[in-house]
């Protein structure tokens, strides 16, 4: 057993693990990052085994609304950066704030268990096939990522072709000359269907419910910038239109292309940011089908009685949110999603933190940053201000927050951890002020501080 009870263990060197490491280190905590892959970036590194990344993937939120606090994306990035640009950006962030030297790569956390003291015993394995170690840390920060554990649908019947999850899709070469069926129409499913429209012999999509299509551009502006920014120069009669009407003008009625009518409101589920699919449906390069009745040898029978011969079925059917290295009973799980205070803090185990498993409009990096600073304040208070630490623990146990306030999401596994981003921002600020903790302002993270911090450690 190695005693590192003066150190916080952060599991994962993806976007949220790096946010947590920077915030906690700047707050004066000693930090180590444990990462099973060979570098930073998480799923954005297409070379990482098990990543769901595919070559045509781009950010669905725009460059100017998705950056880390105090670290803007380069001006020469496209409005919707590619996965290669995002990986380079994450790597640049880690380098700028001197985080890479804090990480132990090719090291997998096999198990973590809490002690009554609040410390954690973490069992590590060095890859590939290396030694197993046990270490004692003062706190455990879980940043496991949300798209590493594919969920496959239950399909009746037998199929003579190939069935894969979208996580196993990398490149359109896999589709060349085949008759392809994509099940599910989240943003990755829609992207893959568009790749297939350009490469496959035939492309079908199977959906059980209708989707609201949302344009990536409105009046020539990236969507979130249009919604959150100034609309100066946009004609008043356009700028003041309700969103439903504005999107209808741009997208039209998808039911005329064979898709079901949505059974929910515009923002009651994750909208589909892909109008390219409308293009391909309109040109006949993609054909919309309904729910599947059964697999039938070389084909698929749909509930409307139609049958299509297909060679490849791609299941874009989502992911389970798992933290595989801690016992499931340590966290309250509902619909496959962890139920935590502000999406991050455990009422039962105050030194357990989980970042990156909530979903909100846009990349929630700013909120992840603020939550990490809160965690740092609490960990410091455990040693320096026990009364403040107890106040925080009582707050986490008793404060009831409805992060969906004002929104009526459909009851699906996908929306179980959706939050109303405006409510989320408001509640994070309320809790910070209630605890009397300093506000995190722009410029809090000065890259020039990295050498001094390194020397202090």
Coordinates of N, CA and C in Angstrom, one line a residue, residues 46-284:
X46 N -9.0 9.3 -31.6 CA -9.6 8.2 -32.4 C -8.7 7.0 -32.3
X47 N -7.5 7.1 -31.8 CA -6.6 6.0 -31.7 C -6.8 5.2 -30.4
X48 N -7.6 5.7 -29.5 CA -7.8 5.1 -28.2 C -8.8 3.9 -28.4
X49 N -8.4 2.7 -27.9 CA -9.3 1.5 -28.1 C -10.6 1.8 -27.4
X50 N -11.7 1.4 -28.1 CA -13.0 1.6 -27.5 C -13.7 2.9 -27.7
X51 N -12.9 3.9 -28.3 CA -13.5 5.2 -28.5 C -14.6 5.2 -29.5
X52 N -15.7 5.9 -29.3 CA -16.8 6.0 -30.3 C -16.5 7.0 -31.4
X53 N -15.3 7.5 -31.4 CA -15.0 8.6 -32.4 C -15.0 8.0 -33.8
X54 N -15.5 8.8 -34.8 CA -15.4 8.5 -36.2 C -14.8 9.7 -37.0
X55 N -14.3 9.4 -38.1 CA -13.5 10.4 -38.8 C -14.3 11.7 -39.3
X56 N -15.6 11.5 -39.5 CA -16.3 12.7 -40.0 C -16.9 13.5 -38.8
X57 N -16.6 13.1 -37.6 CA -17.3 13.7 -36.4 C -16.8 15.2 -36.2
X58 N -17.7 16.1 -36.0 CA -17.4 17.5 -35.6 C -18.2 17.8 -34.3
X59 N -17.8 18.8 -33.7 CA -18.5 19.3 -32.5 C -19.9 19.7 -32.9
X60 N -20.9 19.4 -32.1 CA -22.3 19.9 -32.4 C -22.6 21.2 -31.7
X61 N -21.7 21.7 -30.8 CA -21.8 23.0 -30.3 C -20.6 23.8 -30.9
X62 N -20.8 25.1 -31.0 CA -19.8 25.9 -31.8 C -18.6 26.2 -31.0
X63 N -17.6 26.6 -31.8 CA -16.3 26.9 -31.2 C -16.4 28.0 -30.1
X64 N -17.1 29.0 -30.3 CA -17.1 30.1 -29.3 C -18.0 29.9 -28.1
X65 N -18.8 28.8 -28.1 CA -19.6 28.5 -27.0 C -19.2 27.2 -26.3
X66 N -18.0 26.6 -26.7 CA -17.6 25.3 -26.2 C -16.3 25.2 -25.6
X67 N -15.6 26.4 -25.5 CA -14.2 26.4 -25.0 C -14.1 26.2 -23.5
X68 N -12.9 25.8 -23.1 CA -12.6 25.8 -21.6 C -12.6 27.3 -21.1
X69 N -12.9 27.5 -19.9 CA -12.7 28.9 -19.3 C -11.3 29.3 -19.4
X70 N -11.0 30.5 -19.8 CA -9.7 31.1 -19.8 C -8.8 30.4 -20.9
X71 N -9.4 29.7 -21.8 CA -8.6 29.1 -22.9 C -9.4 29.0 -24.1
X72 N -9.6 30.1 -24.9 CA -10.4 30.0 -26.1 C -9.8 29.2 -27.1
X73 N -10.7 28.7 -28.0 CA -10.3 27.9 -29.2 C -9.6 28.9 -30.2
X74 N -8.6 28.4 -30.9 CA -8.0 29.2 -31.9 C -8.9 29.9 -32.9
X75 N -8.7 31.1 -33.3 CA -9.5 31.8 -34.2 C -9.6 31.1 -35.6
X76 N -8.6 30.4 -35.9 CA -8.6 29.7 -37.3 C -9.4 28.4 -37.3
X77 N -9.9 28.0 -36.1 CA -10.8 26.8 -36.1 C -12.1 27.2 -36.8
X78 N -12.7 26.2 -37.4 CA -14.0 26.3 -38.0 C -15.1 26.6 -36.9
X79 N -16.3 27.1 -37.4 CA -17.4 27.3 -36.4 C -17.7 26.0 -35.6
X80 N -17.7 24.9 -36.3 CA -17.9 23.6 -35.7 C -16.7 22.7 -36.0
X81 N -15.7 22.7 -35.0 CA -14.4 22.1 -35.2 C -14.5 20.6 -35.4
X82 N -13.5 20.1 -36.2 CA -13.4 18.6 -36.4 C -12.9 17.9 -35.1
X83 N -13.0 16.6 -35.1 CA -12.5 15.9 -34.0 C -11.0 16.0 -33.8
X84 N -10.3 16.1 -34.9 CA -8.8 16.3 -34.9 C -8.4 17.6 -34.3
X85 N -9.2 18.7 -34.6 CA -8.9 20.0 -34.0 C -9.3 20.0 -32.5
X86 N -10.4 19.3 -32.1 CA -10.7 19.3 -30.7 C -9.7 18.5 -29.9
X87 N -9.1 17.4 -30.4 CA -8.1 16.7 -29.7 C -6.9 17.6 -29.6
X88 N -6.5 18.3 -30.6 CA -5.3 19.2 -30.5 C -5.6 20.3 -29.5
X89 N -6.8 20.8 -29.4 CA -7.2 21.8 -28.5 C -7.0 21.3 -27.0
X90 N -7.5 20.1 -26.8 CA -7.5 19.5 -25.5 C -6.0 19.3 -25.1
X91 N -5.2 18.8 -26.0 CA -3.8 18.6 -25.7 C -3.1 19.9 -25.4
X92 N -3.5 20.9 -26.2 CA -2.9 22.3 -25.9 C -3.3 22.8 -24.6
X93 N -4.5 22.5 -24.1 CA -4.9 23.0 -22.8 C -4.1 22.3 -21.7
X94 N -3.9 21.0 -21.9 CA -3.2 20.2 -20.9 C -1.7 20.7 -20.8
X95 N -1.1 21.0 -22.0 CA 0.2 21.5 -22.0 C 0.3 22.9 -21.4
X96 N -0.6 23.8 -21.8 CA -0.6 25.2 -21.3 C -0.6 25.3 -19.8
X97 N -1.4 24.4 -19.2 CA -1.6 24.5 -17.7 C -0.8 23.4 -17.0
X98 N 0.2 22.8 -17.7 CA 1.2 22.0 -17.1 C 0.5 20.8 -16.3
X99 N -0.4 20.2 -17.0 CA -1.2 19.0 -16.5 C -0.6 17.7 -16.8
X100 N 0.1 17.6 -18.0 CA 0.5 16.3 -18.5 C 1.4 15.6 -17.5
X101 N 2.3 16.4 -16.8 CA 3.2 15.7 -15.9 C 2.5 15.2 -14.7
X102 N 1.2 15.6 -14.4 CA 0.5 15.1 -13.3 C -0.2 13.7 -13.6
X103 N -0.1 13.3 -14.9 CA -0.9 12.1 -15.3 C 0.0 10.9 -15.3
X104 N -0.6 9.8 -14.9 CA 0.1 8.5 -15.1 C -0.7 7.7 -16.1
X105 N -0.1 7.6 -17.3 CA -0.8 7.0 -18.5 C -0.6 5.5 -18.5
X106 N -1.4 4.8 -19.3 CA -1.4 3.4 -19.4 C -1.6 2.7 -18.1
X107 N -2.5 3.3 -17.3 CA -2.7 2.8 -15.9 C -4.2 2.8 -15.7
X108 N -4.8 1.7 -15.4 CA -6.2 1.5 -15.3 C -6.6 1.3 -13.8
X109 N -7.6 2.0 -13.4 CA -8.2 1.9 -12.1 C -9.1 0.6 -12.1
X110 N -8.8 -0.4 -11.3 CA -9.6 -1.6 -11.3 C -10.7 -1.5 -10.2
X111 N -10.4 -0.9 -9.1 CA -11.3 -0.8 -8.0 C -11.0 0.4 -7.1
X112 N -12.0 1.0 -6.5 CA -11.8 2.0 -5.5 C -12.8 1.8 -4.4
X113 N -12.4 1.9 -3.2 CA -13.3 1.7 -2.0 C -13.1 2.7 -1.0
X114 N -14.1 3.2 -0.4 CA -14.0 4.3 0.6 C -13.6 3.8 2.0
X115 N -12.9 4.6 2.8 CA -12.7 4.3 4.2 C -13.5 5.2 5.0
X116 N -13.7 4.9 6.3 CA -14.5 5.7 7.2 C -13.9 7.1 7.3
X117 N -12.6 7.2 7.2 CA -11.9 8.5 7.3 C -12.2 9.5 6.2
X118 N -12.8 8.9 5.1 CA -13.0 9.8 3.9 C -11.9 9.5 2.8
X119 N -10.8 8.8 3.2 CA -9.8 8.4 2.2 C -10.4 7.3 1.3
X120 N -9.6 7.0 0.2 CA -10.0 6.0 -0.7 C -8.8 5.1 -1.0
X121 N -9.1 3.8 -1.0 CA -8.1 2.8 -1.4 C -8.4 2.5 -2.9
X122 N -7.4 2.8 -3.7 CA -7.5 2.7 -5.2 C -6.6 1.6 -5.6
X123 N -7.1 0.6 -6.3 CA -6.3 -0.5 -6.9 C -6.1 -0.2 -8.4
X124 N -4.8 -0.1 -8.8 CA -4.4 0.2 -10.1 C -3.7 -0.9 -10.8
X125 N -3.8 -1.0 -12.1 CA -3.1 -2.0 -12.9 C -2.3 -1.2 -14.0
X126 N -1.1 -1.4 -14.1 CA -0.3 -0.8 -15.2 C -0.4 -1.6 -16.5
X127 N -0.7 -1.0 -17.6 CA -1.0 -1.7 -18.8 C 0.3 -1.6 -19.7
X128 N 0.4 -2.6 -20.6 CA -0.4 -3.8 -20.7 C 0.1 -4.9 -19.8
X129 N -0.8 -5.5 -19.1 CA -0.4 -6.7 -18.3 C 0.6 -6.5 -17.2
X130 N 0.7 -5.2 -16.7 CA 1.8 -4.9 -15.7 C 1.4 -5.2 -14.3
X131 N 2.1 -4.6 -13.4 CA 1.9 -4.8 -11.9 C 0.7 -4.1 -11.4
X132 N 0.1 -4.7 -10.4 CA -1.0 -4.2 -9.7 C -0.5 -3.4 -8.4
X133 N -1.1 -2.2 -8.2 CA -0.7 -1.5 -7.0 C -2.0 -1.0 -6.3
X134 N -1.8 -0.8 -4.9 CA -2.9 -0.2 -4.1 C -2.3 1.1 -3.5
X135 N -3.1 2.1 -3.6 CA -2.7 3.4 -3.1 C -3.9 4.0 -2.2
X136 N -3.5 4.8 -1.3 CA -4.5 5.5 -0.4 C -4.4 6.9 -0.8
X137 N -5.6 7.5 -1.2 CA -5.8 8.9 -1.6 C -6.8 9.6 -0.7
X138 N -6.7 10.9 -0.6 CA -7.6 11.7 0.2 C -9.0 11.9 -0.4
X139 N -9.1 11.8 -1.7 CA -10.4 11.9 -2.4 C -10.3 11.3 -3.7
X140 N -11.5 11.0 -4.3 CA -11.6 10.3 -5.6 C -12.5 11.1 -6.5
X141 N -11.9 11.5 -7.6 CA -12.7 12.3 -8.6 C -12.9 11.4 -9.8
X142 N -14.1 11.1 -10.2 CA -14.4 10.1 -11.3 C -14.8 11.0 -12.5
X143 N -14.1 10.8 -13.6 CA -14.4 11.5 -14.8 C -14.4 10.4 -15.9
X144 N -15.3 9.4 -15.8 CA -15.3 8.2 -16.7 C -15.7 8.4 -18.1
X145 N -16.3 9.6 -18.4 CA -16.8 9.8 -19.8 C -18.1 9.1 -19.9
X146 N -19.0 9.6 -20.8 CA -20.3 9.2 -21.0 C -20.6 8.2 -22.1
X147 N -19.6 8.0 -23.0 CA -19.8 7.3 -24.2 C -18.8 6.1 -24.4
X148 N -18.6 5.4 -23.3 CA -17.7 4.2 -23.4 C -18.3 2.9 -23.3
X149 N -19.6 2.8 -23.0 CA -20.3 1.6 -22.7 C -21.5 1.4 -23.6
X150 N -21.4 0.9 -24.8 CA -22.5 0.9 -25.8 C -23.7 0.1 -25.3
X151 N -24.8 0.6 -25.6 CA -26.1 -0.1 -25.3 C -26.7 -0.7 -26.6
X152 N -26.8 -2.0 -26.6 CA -27.4 -2.6 -27.8 C -28.9 -2.9 -27.7
X153 N -29.6 -2.8 -28.7 CA -31.1 -3.1 -28.7 C -31.3 -4.6 -28.7
X154 N -32.5 -5.0 -28.2 CA -32.9 -6.4 -28.3 C -33.7 -6.5 -29.6
X155 N -33.2 -7.3 -30.5 CA -33.8 -7.5 -31.8 C -34.2 -9.0 -31.9
X156 N -35.5 -9.2 -32.3 CA -36.0 -10.5 -32.5 C -35.5 -11.1 -33.9
X157 N -35.4 -12.4 -33.9 CA -35.1 -13.0 -35.2 C -33.6 -13.2 -35.4
X158 N -33.3 -13.7 -36.6 CA -31.9 -14.0 -36.9 C -31.5 -13.2 -38.2
X159 N -30.2 -12.9 -38.2 CA -29.7 -12.0 -39.3 C -28.4 -12.6 -39.8
X160 N -28.3 -12.7 -41.1 CA -27.1 -13.3 -41.7 C -26.0 -12.3 -42.0
X161 N -26.3 -11.0 -41.9 CA -25.3 -10.0 -42.1 C -24.5 -9.6 -40.8
X162 N -24.0 -8.4 -40.8 CA -23.2 -7.9 -39.7 C -24.0 -6.9 -38.9
X163 N -23.9 -7.0 -37.6 CA -24.5 -6.0 -36.7 C -23.4 -5.4 -35.8
X164 N -23.3 -4.1 -35.7 CA -22.3 -3.4 -34.9 C -23.0 -2.3 -34.2
X165 N -22.4 -1.8 -33.1 CA -22.8 -0.6 -32.4 C -22.1 0.6 -33.1
X166 N -22.7 1.7 -33.1 CA -22.1 2.9 -33.7 C -20.7 3.2 -33.1
X167 N -20.4 2.7 -31.9 CA -19.1 2.9 -31.3 C -18.0 2.2 -32.1
X168 N -18.4 1.1 -32.9 CA -17.4 0.4 -33.7 C -17.3 1.0 -35.1
X169 N -18.0 2.1 -35.4 CA -17.9 2.7 -36.7 C -16.8 3.8 -36.7
X170 N -15.9 3.7 -37.6 CA -14.8 4.7 -37.7 C -14.8 5.5 -39.0
X171 N -15.0 4.8 -40.1 CA -14.8 5.4 -41.4 C -15.8 4.9 -42.4
X172 N -16.1 5.7 -43.4 CA -17.1 5.3 -44.5 C -16.6 4.1 -45.3
X173 N -15.3 3.8 -45.2 CA -14.8 2.6 -45.9 C -15.6 1.3 -45.4
X174 N -16.1 1.4 -44.2 CA -16.9 0.2 -43.7 C -18.2 0.1 -44.4
X175 N -18.6 1.1 -45.1 CA -20.0 1.1 -45.7 C -20.0 0.9 -47.2
X176 N -18.8 1.0 -47.8 CA -18.7 1.0 -49.2 C -19.4 -0.1 -49.9
X177 N -20.4 0.2 -50.8 CA -21.1 -0.8 -51.6 C -22.1 -1.6 -50.8
X178 N -22.3 -1.4 -49.6 CA -23.2 -2.2 -48.8 C -24.6 -1.5 -48.7
X179 N -25.6 -2.4 -48.3 CA -26.9 -1.9 -48.0 C -27.0 -1.8 -46.5
X180 N -27.1 -0.6 -46.0 CA -26.9 -0.3 -44.6 C -28.2 0.2 -43.9
X181 N -28.4 -0.3 -42.7 CA -29.5 0.2 -41.9 C -28.9 0.8 -40.6
X182 N -29.3 2.0 -40.3 CA -28.9 2.7 -39.1 C -30.1 2.7 -38.1
X183 N -30.0 2.1 -37.0 CA -31.0 2.1 -36.0 C -30.8 3.2 -35.0
X184 N -31.7 4.1 -34.8 CA -31.5 5.2 -33.9 C -31.1 6.5 -34.6
X185 N -31.5 7.6 -34.1 CA -31.2 8.8 -34.8 C -30.7 10.0 -33.9
X186 N -29.8 9.6 -33.0 CA -29.1 10.7 -32.3 C -28.2 11.4 -33.2
X187 N -27.3 12.3 -32.7 CA -26.5 13.0 -33.6 C -25.4 12.1 -34.3
X188 N -24.9 11.1 -33.6 CA -24.0 10.2 -34.2 C -24.7 9.4 -35.3
X189 N -25.9 8.9 -35.0 CA -26.6 8.1 -35.9 C -26.9 8.9 -37.2
X190 N -27.3 10.1 -37.0 CA -27.5 11.0 -38.2 C -26.2 11.2 -39.0
X191 N -25.1 11.4 -38.3 CA -23.8 11.6 -39.0 C -23.5 10.4 -39.9
X192 N -23.7 9.2 -39.2 CA -23.3 7.9 -39.9 C -24.2 7.7 -41.1
X193 N -25.5 8.0 -40.9 CA -26.4 7.9 -42.1 C -26.0 8.8 -43.2
X194 N -25.5 10.0 -42.9 CA -25.1 10.9 -44.0 C -23.8 10.3 -44.7
X195 N -22.9 9.8 -43.9 CA -21.7 9.1 -44.4 C -22.2 8.0 -45.4
X196 N -23.1 7.2 -44.9 CA -23.6 6.1 -45.7 C -24.3 6.5 -47.0
X197 N -25.0 7.6 -46.9 CA -25.7 8.1 -48.1 C -24.7 8.4 -49.2
X198 N -23.4 8.7 -48.9 CA -22.4 9.1 -49.9 C -21.6 7.8 -50.3
X199 N -21.7 6.8 -49.5 CA -20.7 5.6 -49.7 C -21.4 4.3 -50.0
X200 N -22.6 4.1 -49.4 CA -23.2 2.8 -49.4 C -24.0 2.6 -50.7
X201 N -24.4 1.4 -51.0 CA -25.3 1.1 -52.1 C -26.7 1.5 -51.8
X202 N -27.1 1.4 -50.5 CA -28.4 1.9 -50.1 C -28.4 2.2 -48.6
X203 N -29.1 3.2 -48.1 CA -29.1 3.5 -46.7 C -30.5 3.7 -46.2
X204 N -30.8 3.0 -45.1 CA -32.1 3.1 -44.4 C -31.9 3.6 -43.0
X205 N -32.8 4.3 -42.4 CA -32.8 4.6 -41.0 C -34.1 4.1 -40.4
X206 N -33.9 3.5 -39.2 CA -35.1 3.0 -38.4 C -35.3 3.8 -37.2
X207 N -36.5 4.4 -37.0 CA -36.8 5.3 -35.9 C -38.1 4.9 -35.3
X208 N -38.2 4.9 -34.0 CA -39.5 4.6 -33.3 C -40.3 5.9 -33.0
X209 N -39.6 7.0 -32.9 CA -40.3 8.3 -32.7 C -39.8 9.4 -33.5
X210 N -40.5 10.5 -33.6 CA -40.1 11.6 -34.4 C -39.0 12.4 -33.7
X211 N -38.3 13.2 -34.5 CA -37.2 14.1 -34.0 C -37.5 15.5 -34.4
X212 N -37.1 16.5 -33.6 CA -37.1 17.9 -34.0 C -35.7 18.1 -34.6
X213 N -35.7 18.6 -35.8 CA -34.4 18.9 -36.5 C -34.1 20.4 -36.2
X214 N -32.9 20.7 -35.8 CA -32.5 22.0 -35.5 C -31.3 22.4 -36.4
X215 N -31.3 23.6 -37.0 CA -30.2 24.0 -37.9 C -29.0 24.4 -37.1
X216 N -27.8 24.1 -37.7 CA -26.6 24.5 -37.0 C -26.4 26.0 -37.2
X217 N -27.0 26.6 -38.3 CA -26.9 28.0 -38.5 C -28.2 28.7 -38.6
X218 N -28.3 29.9 -38.0 CA -29.5 30.7 -38.1 C -29.1 32.1 -38.5
X219 N -29.6 32.6 -39.6 CA -29.1 33.9 -40.1 C -27.6 33.9 -40.2
X220 N -27.0 32.8 -40.7 CA -25.6 32.8 -40.9 C -24.7 32.7 -39.6
X221 N -25.4 32.6 -38.5 CA -24.7 32.5 -37.2 C -24.8 31.1 -36.6
X222 N -23.7 30.5 -36.0 CA -23.9 29.2 -35.3 C -25.0 29.3 -34.3
X223 N -25.8 28.2 -34.2 CA -27.1 28.3 -33.4 C -26.9 28.8 -32.0
X224 N -26.0 28.3 -31.2 CA -26.0 28.8 -29.8 C -25.5 30.3 -29.8
X225 N -24.7 30.7 -30.7 CA -24.4 32.1 -30.7 C -25.6 33.0 -31.1
X226 N -26.4 32.5 -32.0 CA -27.6 33.2 -32.3 C -28.6 33.3 -31.1
X227 N -28.7 32.2 -30.3 CA -29.6 32.1 -29.2 C -29.1 32.9 -28.0
X228 N -27.8 33.0 -27.8 CA -27.2 33.6 -26.6 C -26.6 35.0 -26.8
X229 N -26.4 35.3 -28.0 CA -25.7 36.6 -28.3 C -26.6 37.7 -28.8
X230 N -25.9 38.7 -29.3 CA -26.6 39.9 -29.8 C -27.2 39.5 -31.2
X231 N -28.4 40.0 -31.4 CA -29.1 39.8 -32.7 C -29.1 41.1 -33.5
X232 N -28.2 42.0 -33.2 CA -28.1 43.3 -33.9 C -27.9 43.0 -35.4
X233 N -28.6 43.7 -36.2 CA -28.5 43.6 -37.6 C -29.4 42.6 -38.3
X234 N -30.0 41.7 -37.4 CA -31.0 40.8 -37.9 C -32.4 41.4 -38.0
X235 N -33.1 41.3 -39.1 CA -34.4 42.0 -39.1 C -35.3 41.6 -38.0
X236 N -36.0 42.6 -37.4 CA -36.8 42.4 -36.2 C -37.8 41.3 -36.3
X237 N -38.4 41.2 -37.5 CA -39.5 40.2 -37.7 C -38.9 38.8 -37.7
X238 N -37.6 38.6 -37.9 CA -37.0 37.3 -37.8 C -36.5 37.1 -36.4
X239 N -35.8 38.1 -35.9 CA -35.2 37.9 -34.5 C -36.2 37.6 -33.5
X240 N -37.5 38.1 -33.6 CA -38.5 37.9 -32.6 C -39.4 36.7 -32.8
X241 N -39.1 36.0 -33.9 CA -39.9 34.8 -34.1 C -39.7 33.7 -33.0
X242 N -40.8 33.0 -32.6 CA -40.6 31.9 -31.7 C -39.7 30.9 -32.4
X243 N -38.9 30.2 -31.6 CA -37.9 29.2 -32.1 C -38.6 28.2 -33.0
X244 N -39.8 27.7 -32.6 CA -40.5 26.6 -33.4 C -40.8 27.2 -34.8
X245 N -41.2 28.4 -34.9 CA -41.5 29.0 -36.2 C -40.3 29.2 -37.0
X246 N -39.2 29.7 -36.3 CA -38.0 30.0 -37.1 C -37.4 28.7 -37.6
X247 N -37.4 27.6 -36.8 CA -36.8 26.4 -37.3 C -37.6 25.8 -38.4
X248 N -39.0 25.9 -38.3 CA -39.8 25.4 -39.3 C -39.5 26.1 -40.7
X249 N -39.3 27.4 -40.6 CA -39.0 28.1 -41.9 C -37.7 27.5 -42.5
X250 N -36.7 27.2 -41.7 CA -35.4 26.7 -42.2 C -35.5 25.2 -42.5
X251 N -36.1 24.4 -41.7 CA -36.1 22.9 -41.9 C -37.3 22.4 -42.6
X252 N -38.5 22.9 -42.3 CA -39.7 22.4 -42.8 C -40.3 21.3 -42.0
X253 N -41.1 20.5 -42.6 CA -41.8 19.4 -41.9 C -41.2 18.1 -42.3
X254 N -40.4 17.5 -41.4 CA -39.7 16.2 -41.7 C -40.7 15.0 -42.0
X255 N -42.0 15.2 -41.6 CA -42.9 14.0 -41.8 C -43.1 13.8 -43.3
X256 N -43.0 14.9 -44.1 CA -43.1 14.7 -45.6 C -42.0 13.8 -46.2
X257 N -41.0 13.6 -45.4 CA -39.9 12.8 -45.9 C -39.9 11.4 -45.3
X258 N -41.0 11.0 -44.7 CA -41.2 9.7 -44.1 C -40.9 9.5 -42.7
X259 N -40.5 10.6 -42.0 CA -40.2 10.5 -40.5 C -41.5 10.7 -39.7
X260 N -41.6 10.0 -38.5 CA -42.8 10.2 -37.7 C -42.8 11.6 -37.2
X261 N -44.0 12.0 -36.8 CA -44.2 13.3 -36.2 C -43.7 13.3 -34.7
X262 N -42.9 14.2 -34.3 CA -42.4 14.1 -32.9 C -43.6 14.1 -31.9
X263 N -43.5 13.3 -30.8 CA -44.5 13.2 -29.8 C -44.1 14.1 -28.6
X264 N -43.2 15.0 -28.8 CA -42.8 15.9 -27.7 C -42.4 17.3 -28.2
X265 N -42.3 18.2 -27.3 CA -42.0 19.6 -27.6 C -40.5 19.7 -28.1
X266 N -40.2 20.9 -28.6 CA -38.9 21.2 -29.2 C -37.8 20.8 -28.3
X267 N -37.8 21.2 -27.1 CA -36.7 21.1 -26.1 C -37.0 20.0 -25.1
X268 N -37.9 19.1 -25.3 CA -38.2 18.1 -24.3 C -37.4 16.8 -24.5
X269 N -36.6 16.8 -25.5 CA -35.6 15.8 -25.7 C -34.4 16.4 -26.5
X270 N -33.3 15.6 -26.7 CA -32.2 16.2 -27.4 C -32.5 16.4 -28.9
X271 N -32.5 17.6 -29.4 CA -32.9 17.8 -30.8 C -31.7 17.3 -31.7
X272 N -32.1 17.2 -32.9 CA -31.1 16.6 -33.9 C -30.5 17.8 -34.7
X273 N -29.2 18.1 -34.4 CA -28.5 19.2 -35.1 C -27.9 18.6 -36.4
X274 N -28.7 18.3 -37.4 CA -28.2 17.8 -38.6 C -29.2 18.0 -39.7
X275 N -29.1 19.1 -40.5 CA -29.9 19.3 -41.6 C -29.4 18.6 -42.9
X276 N -28.2 18.1 -42.8 CA -27.7 17.3 -44.0 C -28.5 16.1 -44.2
X277 N -29.0 15.5 -43.1 CA -29.9 14.3 -43.3 C -31.2 14.7 -44.0
X278 N -31.7 15.9 -43.8 CA -32.9 16.3 -44.5 C -32.6 16.4 -46.0
X279 N -31.4 16.9 -46.3 CA -30.9 16.9 -47.7 C -30.9 15.5 -48.3
X280 N -30.3 14.5 -47.6 CA -30.2 13.2 -48.2 C -31.5 12.5 -48.2
X281 N -32.4 12.7 -47.2 CA -33.8 12.2 -47.3 C -34.5 12.7 -48.5
X282 N -34.3 14.0 -48.7 CA -35.0 14.7 -49.9 C -34.5 14.2 -51.2
X283 N -33.3 13.7 -51.3 CA -32.7 13.3 -52.5 C -32.8 11.7 -52.7
X284 N -33.4 11.1 -51.7 CA -33.6 9.6 -51.8 C -32.4 8.8 -51.5

